[in-house]
Amino acid sequence: MLDQMKKILQLYEEMLEIPHRQEIARELRNEDDVFLLLLYSEMVGIPNPVFYYTLELYPFMLEKFHDWHLRMGMEKSPLSGIRCC
Amino acid sequence: MPGILVAFIGMLVFALGYRYYSRFVAEKIFRLDPNYVTPAHRYKDGIDFVPTNKFVLWGHHFTSVAGAAPILGPAIAVYWGWLPAFLWVILGTVFAAGVHDFGTLVLSVRNKGQSVGTLAHRLVGQRAKILFLFIILILVLMVNAVFAWVISNLFISYPASVLPVFIQIPLAIWIGYAVYKRNKKMLLPSILALAIMYLTAVVASKVDFLQIDLVQYMGGEGGSGLFGLGAVSTAFLIWIVILMVYVYIASTLPVWKLLQPRDFINSHQLVVGLGILYLGLLFTNPEMTAPITNENPDTPWLPLLFITIACGAISGFHGLVSSGTSSKQLNKETDARFVGYAGAVGEGVLALVSIIAVATFFTSTDEFMATYASFSDANAVGLGTFVEGAAGLAGGLAIPPDIAVTIVSIIVVSFAATTLDTSVRLMRYIIAELGIEYRLPALTKTHVATTIAVVSSAALVLLPEGPKGFGSGGYQLWPLFGTANQLLAVISLMLIAVWLKRLGRNYAVVIIPMVFVMFMTLYAMIQQVLFEWSWMGSAPNTLLFIFGAIILIFALWIIITAFSVLTKKEENSLEI
């Protein structure tokens, strides 16, 4: 009985948390996008002295990078050398 | 007839509808596939596309669609007797709303989780998208005007509810801060906030000076107010101005600061409200004192009944929620039946209790007939009667009547205020989108779009003259709100029908409610716009005529579009 009550309460809390979780995730994603923009600003024409080093991170974030350039409104990868799609 | 019996019959029909009809639609018409990869899995991003437990998703879907509208519509429609309203709510929910909400969910799931607006664009082209935007624009404008009036009306009628409602604002901001910035759990703070609100309600009901009664401050109903207006008119004016300033600020703030925390509190209020009303009904077992049917109505029930009760029987707004958010979170395609159909049933349950609360409130049929003397009176007193009737049911749980009245009015005002906030925000987005469409960059600015939204809503609520003077004409807009909402439902049903037709399935389950709702909407519009509000009608009203005429033209446009799309032999432009 107590377990069932706990389960119902947990389901109820999850119901309430959907919009909250979405909002937090959206804000985190926006922060990530800004971070990626800082790493790869060279690609959009903003000079970045550490681009040579940040580019080394690229293979590790290929999938993330693909989602990012799609969100930024670029259908294809802006990198001519390395393409993810 | 005992109220419990009416509730029992209603629940039984809902249960049978869910058990048999929705299963028939799911298995034979939509042919749901448990192995279909839903957008929540295919495009999983942890934000919009997230596979969610069906009970959790149902709860989220239901709290998103339930509001003040399924309470207000039935409370007015009881004017024609409780039986017509009851039948339309239960049959409408089972055969129209259920299929509509369920269908839009499945259609969206089968089309990458896209919204009804985008699907309309893909199916009929650019024209449909603009048409869709304009209908939603009119719908939200109506919502703003109607709900601003509803809230002002309740504040004037139940001044004890003012303070608890305003206390909800800082409490919501506090929850928003605690949850989003301090990463606290939200269940406890939101329950605490609700407890503070209800405690304030109890104190405000007992202590006179905590009741913000503007009419009383100006010397009662006969007193004089500002700008040569009467006391009641001035009170309406002041509340509407305050509400408009509030929604301007609320709709431009980030959602987590006010809108979402308010929703958490309101979700509890929905549970508390439904619980109190149904338990109260069980304990008090009141008789239905309203007549079964009104023998001599001054306004015929056909077709207005089907426009007066929109939410609770069929509502286009649900399609926006189904296809906008719920479809992106559906774990398995077969869950759509529970989320969509049972979501509509939840709304039906709310509408049902609204009918029972109003129909059992009066001591005799004569008293009912004296209060609901004309359709215009029913519009004006409907909501107040629901509040009093619901408080009567709450009396079954030993809650004192004055406190019960305050709490019920707080629940209704909270629902209406969140709807108002969301709809002004939605209006702002639509104005911005139209700005992009017609290359008017000024319209895309937040404050320009919000100013247009707020000023036009204020004008619409203040301009029509009502029985209590300035600002009380909002209720005249209720049928127009119903029509705009039904038109949206017609478009969604049309899209589902086209999809089913292209799959070679039997689409009668969709086309029958669509034709029915379309016919009733058109019938009501022609009757009101041409024979009532136009210059040759019985009660000419330029403002209502213009709005009605715009909606009528849209309705005709939709019929032509529906006919041409349904009869066109075209290749498959929707996915299967």
XYZ file of C-alpha atoms in Angstrom:
661
model
C 0.000 0.000 0.000
C 2.723 2.420 1.064
C 4.811 1.389 -1.923
C 1.890 2.012 -4.253
C 1.321 5.449 -2.755
C 4.982 6.235 -3.233
C 4.785 5.080 -6.839
C 1.726 7.248 -7.532
C 3.424 10.251 -5.913
C 6.511 9.638 -8.011
C 4.438 9.476 -11.213
C 2.682 12.695 -10.197
C 5.984 14.422 -9.581
C 7.275 13.255 -12.961
C 4.161 14.727 -14.611
C 4.944 18.095 -13.060
C 8.598 17.853 -13.938
C 8.248 17.462 -17.719
C 8.216 21.197 -18.563
C 10.816 21.909 -15.879
C 13.182 19.230 -17.195
C 12.691 20.521 -20.739
C 13.497 24.077 -19.738
C 16.667 23.086 -17.864
C 17.818 20.879 -20.759
C 17.127 23.687 -23.241
C 19.178 26.185 -21.225
C 22.052 23.706 -20.910
C 21.944 23.068 -24.636
C 22.034 26.807 -25.327
C 25.110 27.099 -23.129
C 26.713 24.191 -24.965
C 25.958 25.883 -28.276
C 27.678 29.067 -27.165
C 30.656 27.009 -25.989
C 30.898 25.238 -29.345
C 30.652 28.574 -31.091
C 33.608 29.789 -29.021
C 35.585 26.675 -29.961
C 34.842 26.876 -33.667
C 34.276 30.600 -34.192
C 36.923 30.476 -36.923
C 34.426 28.612 -39.103
C 32.039 31.535 -39.120
C 34.790 34.072 -39.778
C 35.655 35.180 -36.249
C 39.431 34.867 -35.731
C 40.261 32.361 -32.993
C 43.924 31.933 -32.012
C 43.326 28.550 -30.359
C 41.359 27.085 -33.242
C 44.288 24.832 -34.138
C 44.004 23.145 -30.720
C 40.227 23.124 -30.398
C 40.045 21.426 -33.776
C 41.742 18.431 -32.158
C 38.603 17.947 -30.056
C 36.530 17.643 -33.186
C 36.664 13.829 -33.672
C 35.473 13.360 -30.091
C 32.390 15.449 -30.605
C 31.442 14.503 -34.133
C 27.858 13.556 -33.312
C 27.331 16.560 -31.078
C 28.854 18.764 -33.739
C 26.454 17.430 -36.340
C 23.435 18.271 -34.145
C 24.922 21.679 -33.406
C 25.382 22.786 -37.018
C 21.848 21.605 -37.788
C 20.503 23.732 -34.909
C 22.579 26.679 -36.081
C 20.737 26.553 -39.392
C 23.519 24.962 -41.474
C 22.173 21.900 -43.244
C 25.627 20.590 -44.117
C 28.803 20.721 -42.093
C 30.515 24.108 -42.550
C 33.897 22.344 -42.569
C 35.046 21.565 -46.063
C 37.819 19.194 -45.018
C 36.013 17.037 -42.495
C 32.369 16.329 -43.148
C 29.964 14.705 -40.774
C 27.030 14.471 -43.139
C -32.927 12.782 -10.745
C -29.966 12.398 -8.340
C -26.727 14.099 -9.391
C -24.748 10.952 -8.592
C -26.761 8.952 -11.116
C -26.023 11.539 -13.829
C -22.316 11.425 -12.956
C -22.419 7.607 -12.934
C -24.093 7.388 -16.364
C -21.597 9.913 -17.753
C -18.626 8.001 -16.332
C -20.025 4.717 -17.622
C -20.364 6.095 -21.156
C -16.814 7.512 -20.959
C -15.517 4.134 -19.739
C -17.343 2.223 -22.489
C -16.139 4.761 -25.046
C -12.570 4.280 -23.939
C -12.834 0.503 -23.604
C -14.568 -0.280 -26.896
C -14.745 2.685 -29.272
C -11.184 3.893 -28.792
C -9.952 0.292 -29.155
C -11.914 -0.056 -32.386
C -10.417 3.200 -33.716
C -6.911 2.221 -32.563
C -6.976 -1.291 -34.018
C -9.177 -1.053 -37.096
C -8.761 2.547 -38.272
C -5.393 3.885 -37.114
C -3.912 0.361 -36.879
C -1.403 1.343 -34.221
C 1.825 -0.591 -34.293
C 3.659 -1.207 -30.988
C 6.909 -1.651 -32.930
C 6.710 1.656 -34.809
C 9.704 3.850 -33.934
C 8.080 6.983 -32.547
C 9.634 10.460 -33.012
C 10.546 10.399 -29.304
C 12.968 7.554 -30.077
C 13.926 8.487 -33.622
C 14.794 12.110 -32.871
C 15.610 11.677 -29.184
C 17.368 14.858 -28.030
C 16.633 14.891 -24.294
C 14.666 18.117 -24.666
C 11.624 18.048 -26.918
C 11.881 14.451 -28.070
C 11.920 12.265 -24.955
C 10.230 8.841 -24.596
C 7.920 9.244 -21.605
C 5.864 6.856 -19.472
C 2.264 6.897 -20.742
C 0.725 7.770 -17.342
C 3.150 10.662 -16.893
C 2.481 11.885 -20.422
C -1.276 11.611 -19.920
C -1.019 13.740 -16.764
C 1.032 16.357 -18.554
C -1.307 16.332 -21.550
C -4.413 16.605 -19.365
C -3.092 19.473 -17.229
C -2.102 21.297 -20.435
C -5.566 21.065 -21.977
C -7.752 21.465 -18.869
C -8.636 25.023 -17.948
C -11.545 27.329 -17.285
C -13.196 26.767 -20.685
C -14.696 23.295 -19.993
C -16.227 24.798 -16.846
C -17.668 27.973 -18.374
C -19.216 26.460 -21.536
C -21.361 23.799 -19.816
C -22.326 26.265 -17.039
C -23.890 28.492 -19.721
C -25.346 25.674 -21.834
C -27.413 24.304 -18.922
C -29.778 27.113 -19.978
C -31.374 24.691 -22.505
C -31.826 22.130 -19.721
C -29.225 19.772 -18.344
C -29.965 16.870 -20.696
C -28.856 18.502 -23.990
C -25.630 19.748 -22.365
C -25.042 16.339 -20.756
C -25.624 14.451 -24.015
C -23.374 16.750 -26.040
C -20.593 16.475 -23.451
C -20.643 12.668 -23.219
C -21.328 11.905 -26.886
C -19.044 14.730 -28.046
C -16.224 13.433 -25.852
C -16.650 9.814 -26.974
C -17.193 10.347 -30.708
C -15.655 13.756 -31.484
C -13.108 14.989 -28.919
C -11.641 11.528 -28.275
C -11.142 10.812 -31.968
C -9.851 14.344 -32.596
C -7.263 14.388 -29.777
C -6.226 10.782 -30.399
C -6.143 11.301 -34.184
C -4.010 14.460 -34.115
C -1.582 12.663 -31.812
C -1.263 9.666 -34.157
C -1.091 11.868 -37.273
C 1.734 13.881 -35.733
C 3.577 10.750 -34.526
C 3.400 9.318 -38.049
C 4.757 12.595 -39.440
C 7.949 13.226 -37.465
C 6.135 14.841 -34.541
C 5.187 17.861 -36.669
C 2.420 20.182 -35.524
C -1.003 20.464 -37.144
C 0.002 23.858 -38.600
C 3.044 22.426 -40.349
C 1.025 19.454 -41.595
C -1.619 21.808 -42.993
C 1.155 23.650 -44.815
C 2.537 20.420 -46.307
C -0.871 19.158 -47.287
C -2.589 22.198 -48.732
C 0.266 24.656 -49.131
C 1.147 28.169 -48.011
C -2.482 29.323 -48.082
C -3.412 26.779 -45.416
C -0.582 27.896 -43.167
C -1.667 31.545 -43.282
C -5.297 30.517 -42.793
C -4.256 28.434 -39.824
C -2.248 31.289 -38.304
C -5.164 33.702 -38.664
C -7.615 31.290 -37.053
C -5.284 30.723 -34.110
C -4.781 34.499 -33.900
C -8.537 35.058 -33.670
C -8.853 32.205 -31.196
C -6.221 33.589 -28.836
C -7.654 37.108 -29.181
C -11.034 35.712 -28.102
C -9.395 33.816 -25.247
C -7.687 36.997 -24.032
C -10.860 39.045 -24.151
C -13.140 36.375 -22.666
C -10.815 35.362 -19.849
C -9.938 38.962 -18.919
C -13.681 39.493 -18.510
C -14.123 36.198 -16.610
C -11.394 37.093 -14.100
C -12.639 40.681 -13.603
C -16.162 39.363 -13.142
C -15.045 36.872 -10.475
C -12.932 39.501 -8.692
C -15.965 41.797 -8.523
C -18.381 39.039 -7.468
C -16.022 37.313 -4.985
C -13.661 39.962 -3.567
C -12.195 37.479 -1.046
C -10.511 35.645 -3.944
C -8.409 38.673 -4.980
C -5.724 38.463 -2.293
C -5.001 34.684 -2.590
C -4.804 35.000 -6.391
C -2.309 37.855 -6.157
C -0.308 36.002 -3.502
C 0.131 33.218 -6.057
C 2.355 35.522 -8.150
C 5.248 36.017 -5.635
C 4.876 32.379 -4.543
C 5.251 31.223 -8.149
C 8.302 33.452 -8.637
C 9.805 31.967 -5.454
C 9.181 28.396 -6.678
C 10.654 29.283 -10.070
C 13.777 30.591 -8.358
C 14.060 27.619 -5.954
C 13.545 25.015 -8.658
C 15.518 26.469 -11.540
C 18.297 28.311 -9.784
C 18.688 26.277 -6.606
C 17.781 22.944 -8.219
C 15.281 22.055 -5.476
C 12.512 19.462 -5.887
C 9.275 21.140 -6.882
C 6.607 18.976 -5.296
C 7.018 20.245 -1.757
C 7.421 23.992 -2.536
C 4.402 23.944 -4.852
C 2.220 22.142 -2.279
C 3.408 24.634 0.338
C 2.494 27.496 -2.001
C -0.976 26.015 -2.474
C -1.391 25.677 1.301
C -0.420 29.367 1.776
C -2.905 30.392 -0.922
C -5.765 28.433 0.629
C -4.871 29.672 4.103
C -5.056 33.232 2.790
C -8.403 32.315 1.236
C -9.724 31.130 4.602
C -8.548 34.302 6.362
C -9.775 36.604 3.556
C -13.206 34.927 3.626
C -13.576 35.772 7.312
C -11.865 39.180 7.553
C -13.673 41.915 5.651
C -10.819 44.356 5.158
C -8.780 41.681 3.335
C -11.472 41.526 0.644
C -10.533 43.886 -2.180
C -14.020 44.998 -3.158
C -13.633 47.876 -5.616
C -17.389 48.306 -6.074
C -17.860 48.705 -2.321
C -15.017 51.255 -2.148
C -16.948 53.382 -4.647
C -20.170 53.281 -2.658
C -21.807 50.030 -3.824
C -23.540 49.221 -7.115
C -25.295 52.570 -7.231
C -22.111 54.542 -6.559
C -20.235 56.634 -9.059
C -16.744 55.830 -10.308
C -14.147 57.369 -12.598
C -14.754 59.233 -15.895
C -18.473 59.518 -15.200
C -18.900 55.731 -15.197
C -20.862 53.754 -12.601
C -19.105 51.868 -9.786
C -19.366 48.431 -11.465
C -18.160 49.760 -14.828
C -15.200 51.465 -13.151
C -14.362 48.258 -11.248
C -14.357 46.318 -14.545
C -12.169 48.990 -16.136
C -9.652 48.948 -13.256
C -9.407 45.138 -13.122
C -9.053 44.828 -16.880
C -6.287 47.460 -16.938
C -4.480 45.688 -14.046
C -4.856 42.312 -15.783
C -3.549 43.675 -19.058
C -0.497 45.196 -17.344
C 0.025 41.853 -15.566
C -0.191 39.757 -18.756
C 2.119 42.160 -20.559
C 4.799 41.563 -17.922
C 4.014 37.848 -17.429
C 4.076 37.001 -21.125
C 7.405 38.721 -21.770
C 9.197 37.062 -18.818
C 11.036 33.758 -19.397
C 8.576 30.869 -18.874
C 10.393 29.469 -15.842
C 10.006 32.689 -13.859
C 6.240 32.772 -13.606
C 4.268 30.728 -16.137
C 5.647 27.260 -15.346
C 5.678 27.565 -11.534
C 2.070 28.782 -11.747
C 1.293 25.666 -13.760
C 2.758 23.460 -11.005
C 0.448 25.058 -8.447
C -2.505 24.866 -10.840
C -1.923 21.148 -11.442
C -2.495 20.608 -7.722
C -5.548 22.835 -7.926
C -6.970 20.683 -10.736
C -6.558 17.561 -8.590
C -7.942 19.314 -5.495
C -10.860 20.799 -7.467
C -11.896 17.544 -9.154
C -11.425 15.637 -5.889
C -13.525 18.067 -3.833
C -16.319 18.211 -6.401
C -16.696 14.482 -7.019
C -16.274 13.530 -3.344
C -18.693 16.299 -2.364
C -21.159 14.971 -4.932
C -20.846 11.522 -3.392
C -21.542 12.809 0.119
C -24.279 15.373 -0.622
C -26.086 13.445 -3.394
C -28.052 16.512 -4.572
C -31.065 16.394 -6.901
C -30.894 17.888 -10.398
C -33.195 20.877 -9.944
C -32.556 22.400 -13.362
C -35.155 21.287 -15.928
C -34.312 18.314 -18.139
C -35.002 20.507 -21.143
C -35.988 24.157 -21.316
C -39.418 24.211 -23.007
C -39.452 27.890 -23.970
C -35.934 29.142 -24.621
C -35.593 32.616 -26.164
C -32.640 31.304 -28.199
C -32.951 27.870 -29.863
C -30.482 25.192 -28.708
C -29.780 24.193 -32.275
C -27.049 25.083 -33.250
C -25.802 27.263 -30.370
C -25.413 24.388 -27.886
C -22.606 22.932 -30.000
C -20.768 26.253 -30.048
C -21.367 27.136 -26.406
C -19.746 23.901 -25.214
C -16.500 23.655 -27.146
C -13.890 22.435 -24.644
C -15.405 19.399 -22.926
C -17.052 18.126 -26.109
C -14.560 18.945 -28.891
C -11.860 21.574 -28.940
C -9.351 22.453 -31.645
C -6.931 23.725 -29.042
C -6.284 20.127 -27.917
C -4.945 19.310 -31.372
C -2.273 21.973 -30.873
C -1.160 20.310 -27.618
C -1.432 16.756 -29.044
C 0.631 17.569 -32.115
C 2.804 20.251 -30.531
C 4.278 18.576 -27.465
C 2.697 15.203 -26.590
C 3.496 13.586 -29.962
C 7.202 14.233 -29.421
C 7.194 12.346 -26.117
C 5.163 9.260 -26.944
C 7.095 6.131 -25.986
C 5.083 3.596 -27.998
C 2.565 4.316 -30.722
C -0.022 2.213 -28.907
C 0.227 4.635 -25.928
C -1.483 7.274 -28.113
C -4.858 5.730 -27.302
C -4.401 6.294 -23.585
C -2.777 9.727 -23.817
C -5.021 11.223 -26.517
C -8.377 9.568 -25.925
C -8.196 9.417 -22.123
C -6.944 13.045 -22.135
C -10.193 14.052 -23.870
C -12.145 11.918 -21.374
C -10.446 13.832 -18.516
C -11.705 17.094 -19.995
C -15.170 15.521 -20.366
C -15.130 14.594 -16.653
C -14.437 18.254 -15.803
C -17.266 19.462 -18.069
C -19.611 16.858 -16.556
C -19.041 18.067 -13.014
C -19.601 21.644 -14.188
C -23.053 20.639 -15.524
C -23.908 18.815 -12.280
C -22.695 21.681 -10.052
C -24.933 24.165 -11.890
C -27.930 21.861 -12.327
C -28.029 20.885 -8.645
C -27.434 24.359 -7.210
C -30.989 25.701 -7.223
C -33.621 24.707 -4.675
C -36.343 24.440 -7.330
C -36.853 24.466 -11.078
C -38.654 27.809 -10.786
C -35.641 29.376 -9.133
C -33.447 28.064 -11.945
C -35.829 29.462 -14.568
C -35.846 32.856 -12.832
C -32.028 33.042 -12.812
C -31.498 31.540 -16.260
C -34.394 33.603 -17.661
C -32.779 34.256 -21.047
C -29.710 33.104 -22.946
C -28.124 36.465 -22.285
C -28.741 35.994 -18.530
C -27.274 32.483 -18.720
C -24.104 33.929 -20.251
C -23.850 36.506 -17.499
C -24.612 34.239 -14.503
C -23.219 30.877 -15.711
C -19.816 31.109 -14.104
C -21.104 32.592 -10.852
C -23.642 29.771 -10.600
C -20.904 27.201 -11.128
C -18.855 28.761 -8.311
C -21.852 28.716 -5.938
C -22.919 25.222 -7.039
C -19.401 23.814 -6.690
C -19.191 25.401 -3.233
C -22.471 23.644 -2.409
C -20.939 20.295 -3.405
C -17.838 21.109 -1.348
C -20.209 21.573 1.580
C -20.533 17.776 1.576
C -16.951 17.659 2.844
C -17.850 20.006 5.737
C -16.147 23.017 4.115
C -17.975 26.229 5.198
C -19.806 27.803 2.233
C -18.013 31.203 2.318
C -14.586 29.521 2.270
C -15.693 27.019 -0.395
C -16.918 29.859 -2.648
C -13.585 31.668 -2.287
C -11.544 28.520 -3.025
C -13.618 27.536 -6.078
C -13.351 31.071 -7.469
C -9.577 30.998 -6.863
C -9.345 27.727 -8.822
C -11.313 29.166 -11.757
C -9.376 32.470 -11.714
C -6.031 30.608 -11.569
C -6.951 28.489 -14.591
C -8.187 31.544 -16.463
C -5.086 33.593 -15.563
C -2.673 30.906 -16.789
C -4.704 30.533 -19.978
C -4.588 34.330 -20.424
C -0.828 34.419 -19.870
C -0.190 31.545 -22.308
C -2.520 32.906 -24.910
C -1.005 36.426 -24.891
C 2.388 34.759 -25.277
C 1.038 32.650 -28.159
C -0.464 35.752 -29.768
C 2.912 37.465 -29.553
C 4.555 34.537 -31.392
C 1.871 34.511 -34.096
C 2.158 38.269 -34.668
C 5.936 37.826 -34.964
C 5.452 34.950 -37.425
C 3.039 37.025 -39.527
C 5.650 39.809 -39.389
C 8.217 37.438 -40.924
C 5.687 36.172 -43.470
C 4.709 39.684 -44.657
C 8.199 41.195 -44.219
C 7.269 43.616 -41.430
C 10.327 43.364 -39.152
C 8.822 45.709 -36.528
C 6.225 43.053 -35.686
C 8.920 40.559 -34.766
C 10.096 42.708 -31.826
C 8.898 41.287 -28.499
C 7.537 44.524 -27.074
C 5.847 45.659 -30.305
C 4.129 42.269 -30.717
C 3.113 42.130 -27.045
C 1.766 45.701 -27.136
C -0.370 44.858 -30.179
C -1.604 41.670 -28.469
C -2.474 43.392 -25.186
C -4.033 46.549 -26.674
C -6.198 44.639 -29.163
C -7.368 42.247 -26.424
C -8.177 45.147 -24.085
C -10.102 46.907 -26.858
C -12.087 43.774 -27.619
C -13.061 43.217 -24.003
C -13.895 46.869 -23.304
C -15.781 47.804 -26.457
C -18.903 45.602 -26.527
C -21.498 47.037 -24.188
C -22.799 44.550 -21.607
C -25.689 44.633 -19.138
C -23.472 45.966 -16.356
C -22.065 48.694 -18.590
C -18.492 49.291 -19.640
C -16.262 46.186 -19.810
C -18.966 43.672 -19.021
C -19.640 42.762 -22.637
C -16.972 40.050 -22.707
C -19.493 37.248 -22.401
C -20.966 38.206 -25.779
C -17.718 36.939 -27.249
C -18.141 33.426 -25.824
C -19.980 31.977 -28.876
C -17.299 33.519 -31.108
C -14.616 31.819 -29.033
C -16.476 28.523 -29.464
C -16.681 28.970 -33.235
C -12.981 29.765 -33.643
C -12.106 26.738 -31.501
C -14.437 24.434 -33.478
C -12.996 25.654 -36.779
C -9.551 24.655 -35.611
C -10.913 21.200 -34.715
C -12.478 20.944 -38.189
C -9.105 21.637 -39.841
C -7.403 18.985 -37.701
C -10.128 16.418 -38.411
C -9.832 17.240 -42.103
C -6.098 16.530 -42.010
C -6.681 13.192 -40.256
C -9.361 12.301 -42.843
C -7.013 13.105 -45.733
C -4.275 11.016 -44.147
C -6.623 8.042 -43.641
C -8.030 8.377 -47.155
C -4.564 8.262 -48.654
C -3.838 5.128 -46.657
C -6.993 3.599 -48.083
C -8.641 3.251 -44.670
C -12.205 3.911 -43.649
C -12.303 7.534 -42.534
C -15.987 7.716 -41.559
C -15.132 7.916 -37.834
C -13.373 11.213 -38.560
C -15.490 12.651 -41.333
C -18.798 12.286 -39.437
C -17.793 14.453 -36.432
C -16.032 16.829 -38.842
C -19.132 17.390 -40.993
C -21.295 17.656 -37.867
C -19.111 20.275 -36.173
C -18.592 22.159 -39.453
C -22.335 22.279 -40.150
C -23.162 23.452 -36.613
C -20.457 26.125 -36.675
C -21.585 27.441 -40.026
C -25.248 27.361 -39.042
C -24.541 29.256 -35.809
C -22.311 31.783 -37.538
C -24.834 32.610 -40.268
C -27.580 32.912 -37.685
C -25.575 35.223 -35.443
C -23.595 37.248 -37.949
C -26.334 37.871 -40.511
C -29.538 37.734 -38.490
C -28.338 39.182 -35.218
C -25.243 41.386 -35.413
C -25.471 42.772 -38.969
C -27.179 46.089 -39.760
C -30.315 44.183 -40.823
C -30.253 41.910 -37.756
C -32.148 42.011 -34.479
C -29.259 43.396 -32.382
C -26.796 45.217 -34.652
C -23.241 45.339 -33.284
C -20.462 46.463 -35.623
C -17.560 44.979 -33.643
C -19.097 41.531 -33.227
C -20.287 41.641 -36.855
C -16.763 42.296 -38.136
C -15.227 39.514 -36.023
C -18.035 37.110 -36.806
C -17.806 37.894 -40.525
C -14.054 37.200 -40.547
C -14.587 33.821 -38.853
C -17.480 33.033 -41.227
C -15.295 33.732 -44.249
C -12.592 31.486 -42.798
C -15.172 28.761 -42.190
C -16.328 28.903 -45.820
C -12.722 28.887 -46.968
C -12.029 25.766 -44.909
C -15.065 23.977 -46.358
C -13.917 24.723 -49.904
C -10.364 23.636 -49.059
C -11.584 20.472 -47.316
C -13.775 19.562 -50.261
C -11.040 20.138 -52.835
C -8.403 18.230 -50.823
C -10.678 15.296 -50.083
C -11.861 14.911 -53.663
C -8.423 15.433 -55.214
C -6.653 12.265 -56.348
C -3.154 13.125 -55.299
C 0.009 11.198 -54.646
C 1.000 10.584 -51.070
C 2.355 13.827 -49.642
C 2.068 12.647 -46.054
C 4.129 9.833 -44.677
C 2.521 6.625 -43.573
